[in-house]
Amino acid sequence: MANDREVLREVWEGKLPICFKLDNDEVVDIQQPDPFYLMVPRLSYFPLVTDKVKKHFSKYVSKELQDQEMWMEFNGQPLKWQYPIGVLSDLLRGPEDHLPWSITVHFDKFPELVIYKFSNKETIEAYFMSCLKEADVLKHRGLIASGMQKKDHNQLWLGLQNDKFDQFWAVNRKLMEITADQESFKYIPFRCYTDDGYRQKLIKPLGEDGRKKTLEDLLNEMFPGRSSINVKIHGMNPPLETPLQWMSEHLSYPDNFLHFVVQLES
Amino acid sequence: MDSNQTLTIDEFNLSIENIIKISNDILDGWTLHVNKENDNGKYITKKSTISIEEPGKGNPITLTYEHHVVFSLSYSVPMICFNVWKADGSVLSMEEYLNINQNFDDSNMYNTITQLDHPVLCRPFLTLHPCKTQEIIEPFLSTSKNPVISWLTVVSSYVHLKILEEYIKHC
């Protein structure tokens, strides 16, 4: 059970300043549009916070493109909307990329094989809920998420969408509990992101001898034989001796996964 | 649910290797892929082209499917992921697909077909959601010689995948 509520709130309130610019080649108006600045929650997803951005830029592109799905790019890479914003920032922004984070907006040539085509918020909701269910399968064999009512699922989604901490956590705390027949979660829901995607593995929070496993144990299981690994979550490097169970309860994203961005140093 | 039997990754790998063997014998076009970085790195794929009537319009359209059969570590079940192209080479979005494929014509369709990341390739595919697969596959686990084929015979027709009789003989 999550006790360190201040940590949860601190993580929830993490924000990133972003400067959106429209790709020059797509501007048909004589006047160049002003960049659009926005402060966005790290835990959210781009399609949930960029309605205003789309409205601002769509009048500067040609008529045929105005109704196209907007997509975003940083340093030549399309941003995957299905990754939380904080994950994209940890993954793509290097130490020399200062804030505000400068992102290019496009309406043309949607890279549909690389990123999801999110045509409506229901699709995003379906994706988010399926991640959350998968996490619960790993933690509680799926029993808690499947025992919830539709209104609980709605409350989680609306809490995230409207940036309401109390609304979200009133339901999410149940997903973070250890049930009576458990000593810990069954497995820790996590993903390790590298340059070319991410990897998952079944990792238990306790060792055979009942010892609490740490982030270091997880990295050893994921990347055996690699000693210098840089791990980032929520824009920080967590201590390697942090217990996994605690991390899962306190540092997971709203989809209930720990999203670690990993750099293997040579 | 712990007492329930689940398909292990080794059983899955044996099953798909068996499918490849049958496919090679009858030239059915399944290919095995191995990604050593992942615990569940083995999966099989097949491309096929079908012609169906466009719902409501009646004119025939040609679709090219690429089906993937891959193992989900979290659910401990096999998954079908696929991409679909129209004749002009464009990829169908989930909405377009659900308009064309009337097998999912019910209120719950978003729960059945979801866009998910492919467990090995980590990029978006249309996916028959794995949360009900355990219920389908469980009866086959103790009775079938190839539970993956048995499961495919139940679900494949929803996503226009043909499983020939040669496979069914082996399960």
Tab-separated table of C-alpha atoms in Angstrom:
chain	number	residue	atom	x	y	z
A	1	MET	CA	0.000	0.000	0.000
A	2	ALA	CA	1.269	3.379	-0.977
A	3	ASN	CA	2.048	5.355	2.174
A	4	ASP	CA	4.420	8.017	0.994
A	5	ARG	CA	1.664	10.163	-0.407
A	6	GLU	CA	3.920	13.168	-0.832
A	7	VAL	CA	6.013	11.231	-3.300
A	8	LEU	CA	2.911	10.365	-5.307
A	9	ARG	CA	1.892	14.003	-5.448
A	10	GLU	CA	5.391	15.166	-6.334
A	11	VAL	CA	5.487	12.700	-9.241
A	12	TRP	CA	1.974	13.658	-10.345
A	13	GLU	CA	2.836	17.362	-10.398
A	14	GLY	CA	5.913	16.967	-12.613
A	15	LYS	CA	5.526	19.288	-15.611
A	16	LEU	CA	7.457	20.156	-18.753
A	17	PRO	CA	7.458	23.464	-20.655
A	18	ILE	CA	7.127	22.875	-24.387
A	19	CYS	CA	7.517	25.156	-27.384
A	20	PHE	CA	5.568	23.864	-30.403
A	21	LYS	CA	6.464	25.116	-33.883
A	22	LEU	CA	4.789	24.315	-37.182
A	23	ASP	CA	7.035	22.773	-39.848
A	24	ASN	CA	8.036	25.619	-42.201
A	25	ASP	CA	7.307	23.563	-45.322
A	26	GLU	CA	3.673	23.145	-44.322
A	27	VAL	CA	2.945	26.858	-43.829
A	28	VAL	CA	0.812	28.218	-46.676
A	29	ASP	CA	-0.137	31.511	-45.038
A	30	ILE	CA	2.008	34.548	-45.880
A	31	GLN	CA	2.465	35.117	-42.197
A	32	GLN	CA	4.510	32.609	-40.178
A	33	PRO	CA	2.562	31.356	-37.141
A	34	ASP	CA	3.881	32.224	-33.685
A	35	PRO	CA	5.234	29.297	-31.692
A	36	PHE	CA	2.815	27.927	-29.117
A	37	TYR	CA	3.993	27.486	-25.512
A	38	LEU	CA	2.416	25.021	-23.125
A	39	MET	CA	3.158	23.571	-19.688
A	40	VAL	CA	2.205	19.875	-19.810
A	41	PRO	CA	2.057	17.132	-17.156
A	42	ARG	CA	4.846	14.568	-17.541
A	43	LEU	CA	2.374	11.779	-16.743
A	44	SER	CA	-0.074	12.671	-19.502
A	45	TYR	CA	-0.109	11.810	-23.204
A	46	PHE	CA	0.317	14.319	-26.027
A	47	PRO	CA	-3.119	13.777	-27.617
A	48	LEU	CA	-4.731	14.733	-24.292
A	49	VAL	CA	-3.042	18.130	-24.076
A	50	THR	CA	-2.594	19.341	-27.657
A	51	ASP	CA	-6.127	20.304	-28.803
A	52	LYS	CA	-5.189	23.981	-28.452
A	53	VAL	CA	-1.956	23.437	-30.361
A	54	LYS	CA	-3.860	21.906	-33.262
A	55	LYS	CA	-6.369	24.749	-33.275
A	56	HIS	CA	-3.586	27.335	-33.272
A	57	PHE	CA	-1.662	25.876	-36.218
A	58	SER	CA	-4.354	24.351	-38.419
A	59	LYS	CA	-5.316	27.708	-39.941
A	60	TYR	CA	-1.811	28.120	-41.363
A	61	VAL	CA	-1.737	24.886	-43.399
A	62	SER	CA	-3.471	24.114	-46.685
A	63	LYS	CA	-7.198	23.310	-46.632
A	64	GLU	CA	-6.694	19.605	-47.462
A	65	LEU	CA	-4.375	19.146	-44.504
A	66	GLN	CA	-6.463	20.942	-41.887
A	67	ASP	CA	-8.492	17.860	-41.016
A	68	GLN	CA	-5.522	15.521	-41.010
A	69	GLU	CA	-4.292	14.057	-37.775
A	70	MET	CA	-1.592	16.271	-36.290
A	71	TRP	CA	1.697	14.634	-35.353
A	72	MET	CA	4.895	15.786	-33.684
A	73	GLU	CA	8.575	15.396	-34.225
A	74	PHE	CA	11.778	16.070	-32.321
A	75	ASN	CA	15.231	15.841	-33.946
A	76	GLY	CA	13.823	13.952	-36.930
A	77	GLN	CA	12.020	11.347	-34.816
A	78	PRO	CA	8.217	11.143	-34.761
A	79	LEU	CA	6.940	11.221	-31.164
A	80	LYS	CA	5.053	8.092	-30.175
A	81	TRP	CA	1.854	9.328	-28.606
A	82	GLN	CA	1.288	6.079	-26.816
A	83	TYR	CA	4.316	6.791	-24.601
A	84	PRO	CA	3.707	9.139	-21.668
A	85	ILE	CA	5.188	12.616	-22.252
A	86	GLY	CA	7.730	12.175	-19.427
A	87	VAL	CA	9.014	8.967	-21.030
A	88	LEU	CA	9.502	10.723	-24.374
A	89	SER	CA	11.390	13.509	-22.641
A	90	ASP	CA	13.666	11.114	-20.715
A	91	LEU	CA	14.231	9.109	-23.883
A	92	LEU	CA	14.809	11.793	-26.492
A	93	ARG	CA	16.126	14.905	-24.763
A	94	GLY	CA	19.871	14.956	-24.249
A	95	PRO	CA	21.740	17.091	-21.676
A	96	GLU	CA	22.270	19.789	-24.333
A	97	ASP	CA	18.560	20.065	-25.145
A	98	HIS	CA	17.458	22.871	-22.883
A	99	LEU	CA	13.949	23.697	-21.800
A	100	PRO	CA	11.492	24.623	-23.102
A	101	TRP	CA	11.475	21.464	-25.152
A	102	SER	CA	11.202	22.484	-28.796
A	103	ILE	CA	8.873	20.250	-30.818
A	104	THR	CA	7.930	20.473	-34.504
A	105	VAL	CA	4.286	20.003	-35.464
A	106	HIS	CA	3.147	18.396	-38.748
A	107	PHE	CA	-0.160	17.835	-40.500
A	108	ASP	CA	1.202	16.142	-43.611
A	109	LYS	CA	2.581	12.611	-44.223
A	110	PHE	CA	1.537	10.913	-40.997
A	111	PRO	CA	4.141	8.178	-40.261
A	112	GLU	CA	1.519	5.520	-39.641
A	113	LEU	CA	3.907	2.575	-39.341
A	114	VAL	CA	5.906	4.243	-36.587
A	115	ILE	CA	3.191	5.877	-34.520
A	116	TYR	CA	-0.406	5.170	-33.731
A	117	LYS	CA	-3.064	7.003	-35.615
A	118	PHE	CA	-5.124	8.306	-32.709
A	119	SER	CA	-8.232	9.551	-34.408
A	120	ASN	CA	-10.217	10.023	-31.230
A	121	LYS	CA	-9.770	9.999	-27.481
A	122	GLU	CA	-11.581	6.656	-27.165
A	123	THR	CA	-8.687	4.977	-28.962
A	124	ILE	CA	-6.232	6.473	-26.483
A	125	GLU	CA	-8.452	5.445	-23.607
A	126	ALA	CA	-8.584	1.870	-24.945
A	127	TYR	CA	-4.792	1.803	-25.200
A	128	PHE	CA	-4.350	3.247	-21.693
A	129	MET	CA	-6.841	0.826	-20.146
A	130	SER	CA	-5.207	-2.157	-21.806
A	131	CYS	CA	-1.812	-1.152	-20.336
A	132	LEU	CA	-3.431	-0.785	-16.938
A	133	LYS	CA	-5.049	-4.219	-17.218
A	134	GLU	CA	-1.770	-5.767	-18.286
A	135	ALA	CA	-0.079	-4.222	-15.249
A	136	ASP	CA	-2.753	-5.696	-13.003
A	137	VAL	CA	-2.298	-9.121	-14.621
A	138	LEU	CA	1.363	-8.865	-13.608
A	139	LYS	CA	0.695	-7.595	-10.073
A	140	HIS	CA	-2.509	-9.341	-9.000
A	141	ARG	CA	-3.239	-11.855	-11.773
A	142	GLY	CA	-5.719	-9.322	-13.147
A	143	LEU	CA	-8.146	-9.798	-10.274
A	144	ILE	CA	-8.375	-6.193	-9.106
A	145	ALA	CA	-8.834	-4.468	-12.484
A	146	SER	CA	-11.369	-7.045	-13.635
A	147	GLY	CA	-13.277	-6.758	-10.344
A	148	MET	CA	-13.678	-3.019	-10.777
A	149	GLN	CA	-16.777	-1.408	-12.173
A	150	LYS	CA	-16.945	0.598	-15.359
A	151	LYS	CA	-17.299	3.762	-13.292
A	152	ASP	CA	-13.973	3.060	-11.555
A	153	HIS	CA	-12.278	2.687	-14.932
A	154	ASN	CA	-13.885	5.965	-16.027
A	155	GLN	CA	-12.697	7.672	-12.876
A	156	LEU	CA	-9.089	6.620	-13.530
A	157	TRP	CA	-9.270	7.853	-17.096
A	158	LEU	CA	-10.994	11.139	-16.244
A	159	GLY	CA	-8.597	11.723	-13.342
A	160	LEU	CA	-5.676	11.460	-15.741
A	161	GLN	CA	-7.326	13.403	-18.534
A	162	ASN	CA	-8.368	16.273	-16.266
A	163	ASP	CA	-5.203	16.219	-14.156
A	164	LYS	CA	-7.100	15.463	-10.929
A	165	PHE	CA	-4.805	13.724	-8.450
A	166	ASP	CA	-7.436	12.902	-5.804
A	167	GLN	CA	-9.929	11.574	-8.333
A	168	PHE	CA	-7.309	9.307	-9.917
A	169	TRP	CA	-5.709	8.035	-6.712
A	170	ALA	CA	-9.034	7.283	-4.986
A	171	VAL	CA	-9.303	4.369	-7.428
A	172	ASN	CA	-5.660	3.751	-8.259
A	173	ARG	CA	-4.764	3.007	-4.616
A	174	LYS	CA	-6.727	-0.238	-4.928
A	175	LEU	CA	-4.520	-1.254	-7.840
A	176	MET	CA	-1.446	-0.504	-5.726
A	177	GLU	CA	-2.503	-2.618	-2.752
A	178	ILE	CA	-1.042	-5.978	-1.882
A	179	THR	CA	-3.902	-8.427	-1.512
A	180	ALA	CA	-4.347	-10.549	1.634
A	181	ASP	CA	-2.872	-13.672	0.044
A	182	GLN	CA	0.245	-11.871	-1.201
A	183	GLU	CA	3.479	-10.648	0.399
A	184	SER	CA	4.195	-8.426	-2.560
A	185	PHE	CA	3.086	-7.963	-6.164
A	186	LYS	CA	3.425	-11.130	-8.223
A	187	TYR	CA	5.588	-9.418	-10.831
A	188	ILE	CA	6.707	-5.803	-11.229
A	189	PRO	CA	5.116	-4.115	-14.277
A	190	PHE	CA	7.950	-2.249	-15.993
A	191	ARG	CA	9.441	-1.454	-19.360
A	192	CYS	CA	13.078	-0.672	-20.107
A	193	TYR	CA	13.393	1.745	-23.023
A	194	THR	CA	16.504	1.863	-25.161
A	195	ASP	CA	17.066	3.700	-28.453
A	196	ASP	CA	15.154	1.191	-30.536
A	197	GLY	CA	12.103	0.419	-28.433
A	198	TYR	CA	11.546	-1.186	-25.069
A	199	ARG	CA	11.771	-4.569	-23.424
A	200	GLN	CA	9.799	-6.302	-20.711
A	201	LYS	CA	10.525	-9.351	-18.606
A	202	LEU	CA	8.825	-11.162	-15.735
A	203	ILE	CA	10.621	-9.974	-12.608
A	204	LYS	CA	9.475	-10.681	-9.056
A	205	PRO	CA	9.850	-8.069	-6.311
A	206	LEU	CA	11.218	-10.630	-3.819
A	207	GLY	CA	14.154	-12.979	-4.232
A	208	GLU	CA	13.974	-16.750	-3.567
A	209	ASP	CA	15.143	-16.057	0.008
A	210	GLY	CA	12.438	-13.434	0.591
A	211	ARG	CA	14.896	-10.553	0.220
A	212	LYS	CA	13.502	-7.365	-1.318
A	213	LYS	CA	14.901	-7.005	-4.808
A	214	THR	CA	16.224	-3.612	-5.881
A	215	LEU	CA	16.543	-1.636	-9.082
A	216	GLU	CA	20.080	-3.000	-9.346
A	217	ASP	CA	18.743	-6.587	-9.323
A	218	LEU	CA	16.303	-5.681	-12.085
A	219	LEU	CA	19.087	-4.241	-14.241
A	220	ASN	CA	21.246	-7.318	-13.644
A	221	GLU	CA	18.393	-9.555	-14.783
A	222	MET	CA	17.642	-7.388	-17.815
A	223	PHE	CA	21.199	-6.668	-18.906
A	224	PRO	CA	23.441	-9.389	-17.498
A	225	GLY	CA	27.136	-8.569	-17.565
A	226	ARG	CA	26.619	-4.837	-18.154
A	227	SER	CA	28.066	-2.783	-15.316
A	228	SER	CA	27.665	0.876	-16.241
A	229	ILE	CA	24.033	1.561	-16.930
A	230	ASN	CA	22.352	4.926	-16.660
A	231	VAL	CA	18.676	4.710	-15.613
A	232	LYS	CA	16.186	7.530	-15.704
A	233	ILE	CA	12.586	7.816	-14.557
A	234	HIS	CA	10.592	11.053	-14.127
A	235	GLY	CA	13.662	13.004	-15.214
A	236	MET	CA	15.869	11.718	-12.378
A	237	ASN	CA	18.344	8.943	-11.720
A	238	PRO	CA	16.901	6.830	-8.888
A	239	PRO	CA	19.342	5.188	-6.414
A	240	LEU	CA	20.094	1.625	-7.520
A	241	GLU	CA	19.364	0.270	-4.047
A	242	THR	CA	15.693	1.362	-4.188
A	243	PRO	CA	13.416	-1.658	-3.561
A	244	LEU	CA	11.328	-2.607	-6.616
A	245	GLN	CA	8.093	-3.056	-4.679
A	246	TRP	CA	8.344	0.494	-3.321
A	247	MET	CA	9.204	1.852	-6.762
A	248	SER	CA	6.230	0.100	-8.332
A	249	GLU	CA	3.859	1.557	-5.727
A	250	HIS	CA	5.246	5.096	-5.823
A	251	LEU	CA	6.986	5.799	-9.119
A	252	SER	CA	4.715	4.048	-11.619
A	253	TYR	CA	3.051	6.095	-14.338
A	254	PRO	CA	-0.776	6.207	-14.369
A	255	ASP	CA	-0.822	3.098	-16.584
A	256	ASN	CA	0.704	1.344	-13.538
A	257	PHE	CA	4.000	0.596	-15.302
A	258	LEU	CA	7.453	1.764	-14.279
A	259	HIS	CA	8.932	3.266	-17.433
A	260	PHE	CA	12.731	3.195	-17.162
A	261	VAL	CA	14.847	4.867	-19.807
A	262	VAL	CA	18.105	2.988	-19.959
A	263	GLN	CA	21.439	3.954	-21.472
A	264	LEU	CA	24.053	1.259	-21.715
A	265	GLU	CA	27.417	2.989	-21.429
A	266	SER	CA	30.310	1.386	-23.221
B	1	MET	CA	-6.558	-18.283	-11.126
B	2	ASP	CA	-3.134	-19.579	-10.084
B	3	SER	CA	-4.349	-23.154	-10.282
B	4	ASN	CA	-5.191	-22.573	-13.923
B	5	GLN	CA	-2.881	-24.101	-16.397
B	6	THR	CA	-1.167	-21.643	-18.701
B	7	LEU	CA	0.821	-22.065	-21.882
B	8	THR	CA	4.552	-21.822	-21.176
B	9	ILE	CA	6.934	-20.013	-23.468
B	10	ASP	CA	8.648	-23.334	-24.281
B	11	GLU	CA	5.338	-24.908	-25.288
B	12	PHE	CA	4.590	-21.869	-27.404
B	13	ASN	CA	7.974	-22.083	-29.144
B	14	LEU	CA	7.526	-25.800	-29.844
B	15	SER	CA	4.036	-25.165	-31.210
B	16	ILE	CA	5.119	-22.446	-33.630
B	17	GLU	CA	8.163	-24.438	-34.772
B	18	ASN	CA	5.737	-27.262	-35.542
B	19	ILE	CA	3.572	-24.824	-37.540
B	20	ILE	CA	6.645	-23.778	-39.550
B	21	LYS	CA	7.438	-27.419	-40.291
B	22	ILE	CA	3.921	-28.105	-41.591
B	23	SER	CA	3.900	-24.829	-43.518
B	24	ASN	CA	7.201	-25.670	-45.201
B	25	ASP	CA	5.837	-29.073	-46.233
B	26	ILE	CA	2.729	-27.618	-47.864
B	27	LEU	CA	4.311	-24.278	-48.907
B	28	ASP	CA	1.841	-22.240	-46.865
B	29	GLY	CA	4.137	-19.247	-46.364
B	30	TRP	CA	4.650	-18.958	-42.591
B	31	THR	CA	8.067	-17.557	-41.580
B	32	LEU	CA	9.855	-17.921	-38.221
B	33	HIS	CA	11.575	-14.867	-36.724
B	34	VAL	CA	14.006	-14.992	-33.828
B	35	ASN	CA	15.038	-11.969	-31.799
B	36	LYS	CA	17.638	-13.034	-29.243
B	37	GLU	CA	17.266	-9.858	-27.163
B	38	ASN	CA	13.821	-10.867	-25.890
B	39	ASP	CA	12.730	-13.816	-23.757
B	40	ASN	CA	9.717	-14.094	-26.058
B	41	GLY	CA	11.741	-13.312	-29.182
B	42	LYS	CA	10.367	-16.145	-31.356
B	43	TYR	CA	7.314	-15.397	-33.469
B	44	ILE	CA	5.871	-16.372	-36.837
B	45	THR	CA	4.412	-14.268	-39.625
B	46	LYS	CA	2.460	-14.789	-42.803
B	47	LYS	CA	1.365	-12.452	-45.580
B	48	SER	CA	-1.846	-13.122	-47.447
B	49	THR	CA	-4.092	-11.273	-49.834
B	50	ILE	CA	-7.847	-11.584	-49.660
B	51	SER	CA	-10.729	-10.163	-51.571
B	52	ILE	CA	-13.896	-9.247	-49.677
B	53	GLU	CA	-17.026	-7.277	-50.343
B	54	GLU	CA	-17.023	-3.804	-48.906
B	55	PRO	CA	-19.879	-3.673	-46.372
B	56	GLY	CA	-22.798	-1.555	-47.480
B	57	LYS	CA	-21.313	-0.968	-50.920
B	58	GLY	CA	-20.985	-4.485	-52.259
B	59	ASN	CA	-17.955	-3.835	-54.433
B	60	PRO	CA	-14.983	-6.164	-53.954
B	61	ILE	CA	-11.866	-4.821	-52.280
B	62	THR	CA	-8.452	-6.415	-51.982
B	63	LEU	CA	-6.710	-6.418	-48.634
B	64	THR	CA	-3.194	-7.552	-47.838
B	65	TYR	CA	-2.736	-8.896	-44.349
B	66	GLU	CA	0.430	-9.548	-42.412
B	67	HIS	CA	-0.454	-11.742	-39.432
B	68	HIS	CA	1.949	-12.284	-36.546
B	69	VAL	CA	1.591	-14.981	-33.905
B	70	VAL	CA	3.640	-13.945	-30.891
B	71	PHE	CA	3.817	-14.747	-27.169
B	72	SER	CA	2.674	-12.284	-24.505
B	73	LEU	CA	4.830	-12.683	-21.391
B	74	SER	CA	2.434	-10.733	-19.194
B	75	TYR	CA	-0.658	-12.757	-20.063
B	76	SER	CA	1.262	-15.945	-20.749
B	77	VAL	CA	-0.820	-16.554	-23.885
B	78	PRO	CA	-0.287	-16.386	-27.656
B	79	MET	CA	-1.415	-13.228	-29.438
B	80	ILE	CA	-2.426	-12.436	-33.017
B	81	CYS	CA	-1.224	-9.049	-34.224
B	82	PHE	CA	-1.658	-7.829	-37.765
B	83	ASN	CA	-1.403	-4.938	-40.172
B	84	VAL	CA	-3.680	-4.533	-43.166
B	85	TRP	CA	-2.976	-2.673	-46.391
B	86	LYS	CA	-5.360	-1.554	-49.100
B	87	ALA	CA	-4.511	-2.085	-52.777
B	88	ASP	CA	-3.064	1.461	-52.964
B	89	GLY	CA	-0.492	0.573	-50.294
B	90	SER	CA	-2.007	2.609	-47.456
B	91	VAL	CA	-2.377	1.055	-44.006
B	92	LEU	CA	-5.863	0.726	-42.571
B	93	SER	CA	-6.476	2.611	-39.336
B	94	MET	CA	-8.355	0.803	-36.586
B	95	GLU	CA	-11.592	2.618	-37.441
B	96	GLU	CA	-11.317	1.820	-41.146
B	97	TYR	CA	-10.581	-1.785	-40.297
B	98	LEU	CA	-13.590	-2.110	-38.015
B	99	ASN	CA	-15.763	-0.654	-40.774
B	100	ILE	CA	-14.589	-3.287	-43.217
B	101	ASN	CA	-14.394	-6.292	-40.911
B	102	GLN	CA	-17.956	-6.884	-39.736
B	103	ASN	CA	-16.942	-9.771	-37.480
B	104	PHE	CA	-16.476	-7.234	-34.688
B	105	ASP	CA	-19.728	-5.452	-35.239
B	106	ASP	CA	-20.817	-5.082	-31.619
B	107	SER	CA	-20.732	-2.428	-28.945
B	108	ASN	CA	-17.679	-3.934	-27.325
B	109	MET	CA	-15.452	-3.837	-30.368
B	110	TYR	CA	-12.799	-1.596	-28.862
B	111	ASN	CA	-12.204	-4.204	-26.196
B	112	THR	CA	-11.707	-6.964	-28.708
B	113	ILE	CA	-9.490	-5.323	-31.304
B	114	THR	CA	-7.040	-2.844	-29.818
B	115	GLN	CA	-4.018	-1.128	-31.216
B	116	LEU	CA	-1.165	-2.414	-29.108
B	117	ASP	CA	2.578	-2.534	-29.369
B	118	HIS	CA	3.847	-5.779	-30.851
B	119	PRO	CA	5.567	-7.581	-27.918
B	120	VAL	CA	8.817	-7.977	-29.850
B	121	LEU	CA	8.809	-5.205	-32.453
B	122	CYS	CA	7.369	-2.539	-30.088
B	123	ARG	CA	5.397	-0.802	-32.803
B	124	PRO	CA	1.662	-0.506	-33.331
B	125	PHE	CA	-0.319	-3.449	-34.656
B	126	LEU	CA	-3.984	-4.247	-34.587
B	127	THR	CA	-4.300	-6.925	-31.942
B	128	LEU	CA	-6.931	-9.361	-30.859
B	129	HIS	CA	-6.834	-8.386	-27.206
B	130	PRO	CA	-5.179	-11.134	-25.123
B	131	CYS	CA	-7.313	-10.783	-22.004
B	132	LYS	CA	-9.808	-13.463	-23.112
B	133	THR	CA	-7.299	-15.832	-24.707
B	134	GLN	CA	-6.675	-17.810	-21.529
B	135	GLU	CA	-10.352	-18.827	-21.431
B	136	ILE	CA	-10.174	-20.029	-25.034
B	137	ILE	CA	-6.896	-21.889	-24.825
B	138	GLU	CA	-7.243	-23.512	-21.408
B	139	PRO	CA	-9.346	-26.525	-22.489
B	140	PHE	CA	-6.766	-27.310	-25.187
B	141	LEU	CA	-3.721	-27.261	-22.921
B	142	SER	CA	-4.117	-30.805	-21.677
B	143	THR	CA	-5.764	-32.289	-24.772
B	144	SER	CA	-4.076	-30.777	-27.825
B	145	LYS	CA	-0.677	-31.707	-29.193
B	146	ASN	CA	-0.402	-28.169	-30.477
B	147	PRO	CA	-2.437	-25.715	-28.357
B	148	VAL	CA	-1.445	-22.777	-30.573
B	149	ILE	CA	-3.030	-24.414	-33.633
B	150	SER	CA	-6.131	-25.350	-31.622
B	151	TRP	CA	-6.496	-21.753	-30.433
B	152	LEU	CA	-5.946	-20.429	-33.972
B	153	THR	CA	-8.777	-22.595	-35.299
B	154	VAL	CA	-11.120	-20.768	-32.881
B	155	VAL	CA	-10.015	-17.169	-33.489
B	156	SER	CA	-8.384	-17.044	-36.936
B	157	SER	CA	-11.540	-16.604	-38.995
B	158	TYR	CA	-12.398	-13.350	-37.177
B	159	VAL	CA	-9.275	-11.793	-38.645
B	160	HIS	CA	-9.385	-13.441	-42.094
B	161	LEU	CA	-6.604	-15.914	-41.392
B	162	LYS	CA	-6.984	-19.308	-43.051
B	163	ILE	CA	-5.858	-22.384	-41.126
B	164	LEU	CA	-5.756	-25.331	-43.499
B	165	GLU	CA	-6.727	-28.865	-42.551
B	166	GLU	CA	-3.099	-30.034	-42.647
B	167	TYR	CA	-2.497	-28.096	-39.424
B	168	ILE	CA	-5.593	-29.366	-37.665
B	169	LYS	CA	-4.407	-32.959	-38.148
B	170	HIS	CA	-1.471	-32.127	-35.897
B	171	CYS	CA	-3.383	-31.037	-32.831
